[in-house]
Amino acid sequence: MGSNRNRAPAGFNSLVPGVWRTSTVVFDDMGKFARRKENLYDGYTYGTTGTPTSRELEARIAELEGGSHCVVVPSGQAALCLVVLAFARAGDHVLIADSAYGPLKTFAREWMQGLGVECGFYPPAIGADIARLITPRTRLVMMESPGSVTMEMQDVPAIAAAARAVGALSVVDNTWATPLGFRPLATGVDIVVEAASKQFGGHSDVLLGAITTRERPLYEKLRRSQSVIGLPVSPDDCFLVLRGLETLAVRVQAQGRAATEVATWLAGQPEVAEVFYPPLPQSRGHDLWKRDFHTGGCVMSFATAPGVPDKAMEAFFNALQVFAIGASWGSVHSLAGYYPAAEQALRLHPVTQSAVVRLSIGLEGHEAQIADLQRAFTACRAALR
């Protein structure tokens, strides 16, 4: 009797997905309870591995990615770490792009290497030459294109082919482009990760990550790992991302157009040594972006010109009004973040020795965004006098 109380009443339908909250899944009889683990991959066993709300979100993301299976977890970083934990064991070798998300590299260095997994960090522009770094022990090749902060493009099809040739799995963090701009699975990649906290959610109000694949065995490994490690996602958070997906296309298009305007303007400022935004013809990686991508992302960076000290950039940031100062991106709100030159020097394969400013372009309109940046550069110039 109790198990019937949460079923939608007959005759009710809605454009809005239902939010199913539960820790406990109940069963009609003892036999179904005894066989509940059979439901792990295609049904429901316990709140940890999902409710109809999370399954609906997983199905929609898988469709967007051109995949067959998806697992959602509490954050983009959780998604990256779950992939490594699911497939890498002591004695294995993992290759990670030097431009990848910083916390993933920290996880590899400080946790996985301590568990006996050898981790190497390769130059993101390596392309097919990555074959010389792949060993018989290589289990995973992790990519992010464009890369975090400095936006390096990678030759994803070539790297995926090199990995597949020796039986290694290829993984791409596709958060910048979203599947509307690039579908890694269609290029031969095995697993694609999205930080759904960013453009999928789109409103700075949710943390969530997604892992998608076309291969059933990989999915089963990921789902079981999610269950064993214990990485549930709140159905309320799933609802927020489901709602965000409804406007994803219009946001990606509008923010991409504004980002191009802002990046073009930035390239003409004397305090800017280089703009990192692959859709710009003069930007690093433009040819790969033009070959593989269909949209421009909302994130860009620029390297500060020689002679622009941190003090002047502090004045720049303090003058911002439209851009909030924050580490995330992909929201309808514009954000700015600062990465000192010392951080670039710590990288194995840096593209600049200067400080880097990363901008996430929201929906305020490029005129307001450019005016805000102009005001900030004026403050920066005053601090240089």
Coordinates of C-alpha atoms in Angstrom, one line a residue:
M1 CA 0.0 0.0 0.0
G2 CA 2.8 2.4 1.0
S3 CA 4.7 1.9 -2.3
N4 CA 1.7 3.2 -4.2
R5 CA 1.5 6.6 -2.6
N6 CA 4.3 8.1 -4.7
R7 CA 2.9 7.2 -8.1
A8 CA 1.6 10.0 -10.2
P9 CA -2.2 10.0 -10.3
A10 CA -3.9 8.6 -13.4
G11 CA -4.6 11.3 -16.0
F12 CA -1.8 13.7 -14.8
N13 CA 0.9 14.8 -17.1
S14 CA 3.3 17.8 -17.1
L15 CA 5.9 19.6 -19.2
V16 CA 8.0 19.7 -16.1
P17 CA 9.8 16.5 -14.8
G18 CA 8.9 15.3 -11.4
V19 CA 11.3 15.5 -8.5
W20 CA 11.6 12.0 -6.9
R21 CA 13.4 12.2 -3.6
T22 CA 14.3 9.1 -1.7
S23 CA 17.0 7.2 0.1
T24 CA 15.0 3.9 0.1
V25 CA 13.6 2.1 -2.9
V26 CA 10.9 -0.4 -1.9
F27 CA 9.9 -3.7 -3.6
D28 CA 6.7 -5.5 -4.1
D29 CA 7.8 -8.8 -2.7
M30 CA 10.7 -10.6 -1.1
G31 CA 11.9 -12.1 -4.3
K32 CA 12.3 -8.7 -6.0
F33 CA 14.1 -7.5 -2.9
A34 CA 16.5 -10.5 -3.0
R35 CA 17.2 -9.8 -6.7
R36 CA 17.5 -6.0 -6.3
K37 CA 21.1 -5.9 -7.5
E38 CA 19.9 -7.0 -10.9
N39 CA 18.4 -3.5 -11.1
L40 CA 21.6 -1.6 -10.6
Y41 CA 22.2 -0.8 -14.3
D42 CA 18.7 -0.4 -15.7
G43 CA 16.4 0.0 -12.7
Y44 CA 16.4 1.2 -9.1
T45 CA 18.0 -0.3 -6.1
Y46 CA 18.8 2.5 -3.6
G47 CA 18.9 6.3 -3.5
T48 CA 22.6 6.3 -4.1
T49 CA 22.3 5.2 -7.7
G50 CA 19.3 7.3 -8.6
T51 CA 15.6 7.9 -8.9
P52 CA 13.4 8.6 -12.0
T53 CA 14.6 12.2 -11.8
S54 CA 18.3 11.4 -12.2
R55 CA 17.5 8.7 -14.8
E56 CA 15.6 11.3 -16.9
L57 CA 18.6 13.6 -16.7
E58 CA 21.0 10.9 -17.6
A59 CA 18.9 9.9 -20.6
R60 CA 18.8 13.5 -21.9
I61 CA 22.5 14.0 -21.5
A62 CA 23.3 10.7 -23.2
E63 CA 21.1 11.8 -26.1
L64 CA 22.8 15.2 -26.3
E65 CA 26.3 13.6 -26.4
G66 CA 25.3 11.0 -29.0
G67 CA 25.9 8.3 -26.3
S68 CA 24.0 5.3 -25.0
H69 CA 24.6 5.5 -21.2
C70 CA 25.2 8.3 -18.7
V71 CA 26.0 8.4 -15.0
V72 CA 25.5 11.7 -13.0
V73 CA 27.6 12.5 -9.9
P74 CA 27.8 15.4 -7.5
S75 CA 30.3 17.6 -9.5
G76 CA 32.5 17.8 -12.5
Q77 CA 35.6 17.0 -10.4
A78 CA 33.7 13.9 -9.0
A79 CA 33.1 12.8 -12.6
L80 CA 36.8 13.0 -13.5
C81 CA 37.9 11.3 -10.3
L82 CA 35.3 8.5 -10.7
V83 CA 36.5 7.7 -14.2
V84 CA 40.1 7.3 -12.9
L85 CA 39.0 5.3 -9.8
A86 CA 36.8 3.1 -11.9
F87 CA 39.4 2.1 -14.5
A88 CA 42.9 2.6 -13.0
R89 CA 44.6 0.1 -10.6
A90 CA 48.0 -0.2 -9.0
G91 CA 50.6 -0.7 -11.7
D92 CA 48.5 1.1 -14.4
H93 CA 49.7 4.2 -16.2
V94 CA 47.5 7.3 -16.8
L95 CA 48.2 10.2 -19.1
I96 CA 46.7 13.6 -18.4
A97 CA 46.9 16.7 -20.5
D98 CA 49.0 19.4 -18.7
S99 CA 46.2 21.8 -19.5
A100 CA 43.5 19.8 -17.7
Y101 CA 41.5 20.9 -14.7
G102 CA 43.9 21.6 -11.9
P103 CA 42.2 19.5 -9.2
L104 CA 42.3 16.5 -11.5
K105 CA 46.1 16.8 -11.7
T106 CA 46.3 17.2 -8.0
F107 CA 44.2 14.1 -7.5
A108 CA 46.5 12.2 -9.8
R109 CA 49.7 13.4 -8.1
E110 CA 48.6 13.3 -4.4
W111 CA 46.2 10.3 -4.4
M112 CA 46.4 8.0 -7.4
Q113 CA 50.2 7.9 -7.4
G114 CA 50.1 7.1 -3.7
L115 CA 47.9 4.1 -4.7
G116 CA 50.4 2.8 -7.2
V117 CA 49.1 4.4 -10.4
E118 CA 51.7 6.1 -12.4
C119 CA 50.5 9.4 -13.8
G120 CA 52.2 11.4 -16.6
F121 CA 51.4 14.9 -17.8
Y122 CA 51.8 15.5 -21.5
P123 CA 51.8 18.7 -23.7
P124 CA 48.3 19.3 -24.9
A125 CA 49.4 20.0 -28.5
I126 CA 51.1 16.6 -28.9
G127 CA 48.5 15.2 -31.2
A128 CA 49.2 11.7 -32.7
D129 CA 52.8 11.9 -31.2
I130 CA 51.2 10.9 -27.9
A131 CA 51.7 7.3 -29.2
R132 CA 55.4 7.6 -28.0
L133 CA 54.2 8.2 -24.5
I134 CA 51.7 5.4 -24.3
T135 CA 53.0 2.2 -22.8
P136 CA 51.5 -1.3 -22.5
R137 CA 50.4 -0.3 -19.0
T138 CA 48.6 2.9 -20.1
R139 CA 44.9 2.5 -19.1
L140 CA 43.6 6.0 -19.5
V141 CA 44.4 9.1 -21.7
M142 CA 42.7 12.1 -20.3
M143 CA 42.0 15.2 -22.4
E144 CA 40.4 18.6 -22.0
S145 CA 39.9 20.7 -25.1
P146 CA 40.1 23.6 -24.9
G147 CA 42.2 23.3 -21.7
S148 CA 41.5 25.0 -18.4
V149 CA 42.7 28.6 -18.0
T150 CA 44.9 28.9 -21.2
M151 CA 42.5 27.2 -23.6
E152 CA 44.9 24.9 -25.4
M153 CA 43.2 22.9 -28.2
Q154 CA 43.9 19.2 -28.6
D155 CA 43.7 16.9 -31.6
V156 CA 41.1 14.7 -30.0
P157 CA 40.5 12.3 -32.9
A158 CA 44.3 11.7 -33.3
I159 CA 44.8 11.1 -29.6
A160 CA 41.8 8.9 -29.3
A161 CA 43.0 6.8 -32.2
A162 CA 46.5 6.4 -30.6
A163 CA 44.9 5.3 -27.3
R164 CA 42.5 2.8 -29.0
A165 CA 45.4 1.3 -31.0
V166 CA 46.9 -0.1 -27.8
G167 CA 43.7 -0.7 -25.8
A168 CA 43.8 2.4 -23.7
L169 CA 40.6 4.3 -22.9
S170 CA 40.3 7.9 -24.1
V171 CA 38.4 10.5 -22.0
V172 CA 37.5 14.1 -22.9
D173 CA 36.3 16.8 -20.6
N174 CA 34.0 18.6 -23.0
T175 CA 32.6 21.2 -20.7
W176 CA 33.7 24.3 -22.7
A177 CA 32.1 23.3 -25.9
T178 CA 29.1 21.2 -24.6
P179 CA 27.8 18.5 -27.0
L180 CA 26.2 21.3 -29.0
G181 CA 29.7 22.4 -30.1
F182 CA 31.6 19.2 -30.1
R183 CA 30.7 15.5 -29.8
P184 CA 33.8 13.6 -28.7
L185 CA 32.1 10.2 -28.8
A186 CA 31.6 10.6 -32.6
T187 CA 35.4 11.0 -33.1
G188 CA 36.3 7.7 -31.4
V189 CA 36.5 8.8 -27.8
D190 CA 35.4 6.3 -25.2
I191 CA 34.1 8.5 -22.4
V192 CA 33.1 12.1 -22.3
V193 CA 32.8 14.2 -19.1
E194 CA 30.8 17.3 -18.5
A195 CA 30.9 19.6 -15.5
A196 CA 27.1 20.1 -15.6
S197 CA 27.6 22.8 -12.9
K198 CA 28.6 25.0 -15.8
Q199 CA 26.6 25.5 -19.0
F200 CA 24.2 22.6 -18.5
G201 CA 22.9 24.2 -15.3
G202 CA 23.7 27.7 -16.4
H203 CA 22.7 29.7 -13.4
S204 CA 25.4 29.3 -10.7
D205 CA 23.0 27.4 -8.4
V206 CA 24.0 23.7 -8.8
L207 CA 26.9 21.4 -8.7
L208 CA 26.8 18.2 -10.9
G209 CA 28.9 16.2 -13.2
A210 CA 28.1 13.8 -16.0
I211 CA 29.9 10.8 -17.6
T212 CA 28.7 9.5 -20.9
T213 CA 29.7 6.5 -23.1
R214 CA 28.5 4.4 -25.9
E215 CA 29.9 1.2 -24.5
R216 CA 27.7 -0.9 -22.1
P217 CA 30.7 -2.5 -20.3
L218 CA 32.2 0.9 -19.5
Y219 CA 28.8 2.1 -18.3
E220 CA 28.4 -0.8 -16.0
K221 CA 31.8 -0.3 -14.5
L222 CA 31.0 3.4 -13.9
R223 CA 27.6 2.7 -12.4
R224 CA 29.0 0.1 -10.0
S225 CA 31.8 2.4 -9.0
Q226 CA 29.3 5.2 -8.3
S227 CA 27.4 2.8 -6.1
V228 CA 30.4 1.4 -4.2
I229 CA 32.1 4.7 -3.6
G230 CA 28.8 6.3 -2.8
L231 CA 28.3 9.3 -5.1
P232 CA 24.6 10.1 -5.1
V233 CA 23.1 13.2 -6.7
S234 CA 20.2 15.1 -5.2
P235 CA 17.1 14.9 -7.3
D236 CA 16.6 18.6 -6.7
D237 CA 20.0 19.3 -8.3
C238 CA 19.0 17.0 -11.2
F239 CA 15.8 19.0 -11.7
L240 CA 17.8 22.3 -11.9
V241 CA 20.1 20.8 -14.6
L242 CA 17.0 19.4 -16.4
R243 CA 15.6 22.9 -16.4
G244 CA 18.9 24.4 -17.5
L245 CA 19.0 22.1 -20.5
E246 CA 15.8 23.6 -21.8
T247 CA 17.6 26.9 -22.6
L248 CA 21.1 25.4 -23.3
A249 CA 21.0 26.1 -27.0
V250 CA 19.9 29.7 -26.8
R251 CA 22.4 30.4 -24.0
V252 CA 25.3 28.8 -25.9
Q253 CA 24.6 30.7 -29.0
A254 CA 24.1 34.1 -27.3
Q255 CA 27.1 33.7 -25.0
G256 CA 29.3 32.5 -27.8
R257 CA 28.4 35.5 -29.9
A258 CA 29.1 37.9 -27.1
A259 CA 32.4 36.1 -26.2
T260 CA 33.6 36.6 -29.8
E261 CA 32.9 40.3 -29.6
V262 CA 34.7 40.6 -26.2
A263 CA 37.7 38.6 -27.3
T264 CA 38.1 40.6 -30.5
W265 CA 38.0 43.8 -28.5
L266 CA 40.5 42.5 -25.9
A267 CA 43.0 41.7 -28.6
G268 CA 43.4 45.4 -29.2
Q269 CA 44.2 46.4 -25.6
P270 CA 47.8 47.3 -24.8
E271 CA 47.7 45.5 -21.4
V272 CA 46.9 42.2 -23.2
A273 CA 49.8 40.2 -24.6
E274 CA 47.7 37.4 -26.0
V275 CA 44.0 36.3 -26.1
F276 CA 43.3 32.6 -25.6
Y277 CA 40.0 32.0 -27.4
P278 CA 40.2 29.4 -30.1
P279 CA 37.3 30.8 -32.3
L280 CA 39.5 33.9 -32.9
P281 CA 41.5 33.4 -36.2
Q282 CA 44.7 34.6 -34.6
S283 CA 44.3 32.4 -31.5
R284 CA 46.3 29.3 -30.8
G285 CA 44.4 26.2 -31.8
H286 CA 42.1 28.0 -34.2
D287 CA 42.6 25.5 -37.0
L288 CA 41.6 22.6 -34.7
W289 CA 38.6 24.5 -33.4
K290 CA 37.5 25.3 -37.0
R291 CA 37.9 21.7 -38.0
D292 CA 36.1 20.0 -35.1
F293 CA 33.8 22.5 -33.4
H294 CA 30.4 24.1 -34.3
T295 CA 30.1 26.8 -31.6
G296 CA 32.2 29.1 -29.6
G297 CA 32.4 28.7 -25.8
C298 CA 31.7 31.4 -23.3
V299 CA 35.1 31.3 -21.7
M300 CA 38.3 33.0 -22.7
S301 CA 41.6 34.1 -21.1
F302 CA 44.2 36.6 -21.8
A303 CA 47.9 36.9 -20.8
T304 CA 48.9 40.2 -19.3
A305 CA 51.5 42.3 -21.1
P306 CA 55.0 42.5 -19.7
G307 CA 55.3 45.3 -17.2
V308 CA 51.7 44.9 -15.8
P309 CA 52.2 43.9 -12.2
D310 CA 49.8 42.2 -9.8
K311 CA 49.1 45.6 -8.2
A312 CA 47.8 47.0 -11.4
M313 CA 45.7 43.9 -12.0
E314 CA 44.3 44.3 -8.5
A315 CA 43.0 47.7 -9.5
F316 CA 41.6 46.2 -12.7
F317 CA 39.6 43.6 -10.7
N318 CA 38.5 46.1 -8.0
A319 CA 37.0 48.3 -10.7
L320 CA 34.8 45.5 -12.3
Q321 CA 31.0 45.9 -11.8
V322 CA 29.4 43.7 -14.5
F323 CA 32.0 40.9 -14.0
A324 CA 31.9 39.3 -10.6
I325 CA 35.1 37.8 -9.2
G326 CA 34.8 34.0 -9.0
A327 CA 36.4 30.7 -10.0
S328 CA 33.5 29.1 -11.9
W329 CA 32.1 29.8 -15.3
G330 CA 29.3 29.0 -17.7
S331 CA 26.6 31.0 -15.9
V332 CA 24.3 33.7 -17.2
H333 CA 26.4 36.0 -15.0
S334 CA 29.8 37.1 -16.2
L335 CA 32.8 36.2 -14.0
A336 CA 36.5 37.0 -13.9
G337 CA 39.3 35.1 -12.3
Y338 CA 43.1 35.8 -11.9
Y339 CA 45.9 33.3 -12.2
P340 CA 49.3 34.8 -11.2
A341 CA 52.4 34.3 -13.3
A342 CA 53.9 32.0 -10.6
E343 CA 51.1 29.5 -11.3
Q344 CA 52.0 29.3 -14.9
A345 CA 55.7 28.8 -14.0
L346 CA 54.7 25.7 -12.1
R347 CA 53.3 23.9 -15.1
L348 CA 55.3 21.4 -17.1
H349 CA 54.3 22.8 -20.4
P350 CA 53.2 26.5 -20.0
V351 CA 52.1 28.6 -23.0
T352 CA 52.9 31.9 -21.2
Q353 CA 55.1 33.2 -18.4
S354 CA 52.6 36.0 -17.7
A355 CA 49.7 36.2 -15.3
V356 CA 46.4 35.1 -16.9
V357 CA 42.9 36.6 -16.5
R358 CA 40.0 34.2 -17.3
L359 CA 36.6 35.6 -18.3
S360 CA 33.3 33.9 -18.4
I361 CA 30.9 35.8 -20.6
G362 CA 27.3 35.9 -19.3
L363 CA 24.1 37.3 -20.8
E364 CA 24.5 40.9 -19.8
G365 CA 25.3 41.9 -23.4
H366 CA 28.7 42.4 -25.0
E367 CA 28.3 46.3 -24.9
A368 CA 28.0 46.2 -21.1
Q369 CA 30.7 43.7 -20.7
I370 CA 33.2 45.6 -22.9
A371 CA 32.3 48.9 -21.1
D372 CA 33.1 47.2 -17.8
L373 CA 36.4 45.9 -19.0
Q374 CA 37.2 49.3 -20.4
R375 CA 36.6 50.8 -17.0
A376 CA 38.8 48.2 -15.4
F377 CA 41.7 48.8 -17.8
T378 CA 41.4 52.5 -17.1
A379 CA 41.9 51.7 -13.4
C380 CA 44.8 49.4 -14.3
R381 CA 46.5 52.2 -16.2
A382 CA 46.0 54.7 -13.4
A383 CA 47.7 52.2 -11.0
L384 CA 50.7 52.0 -13.4
R385 CA 51.4 55.7 -13.2

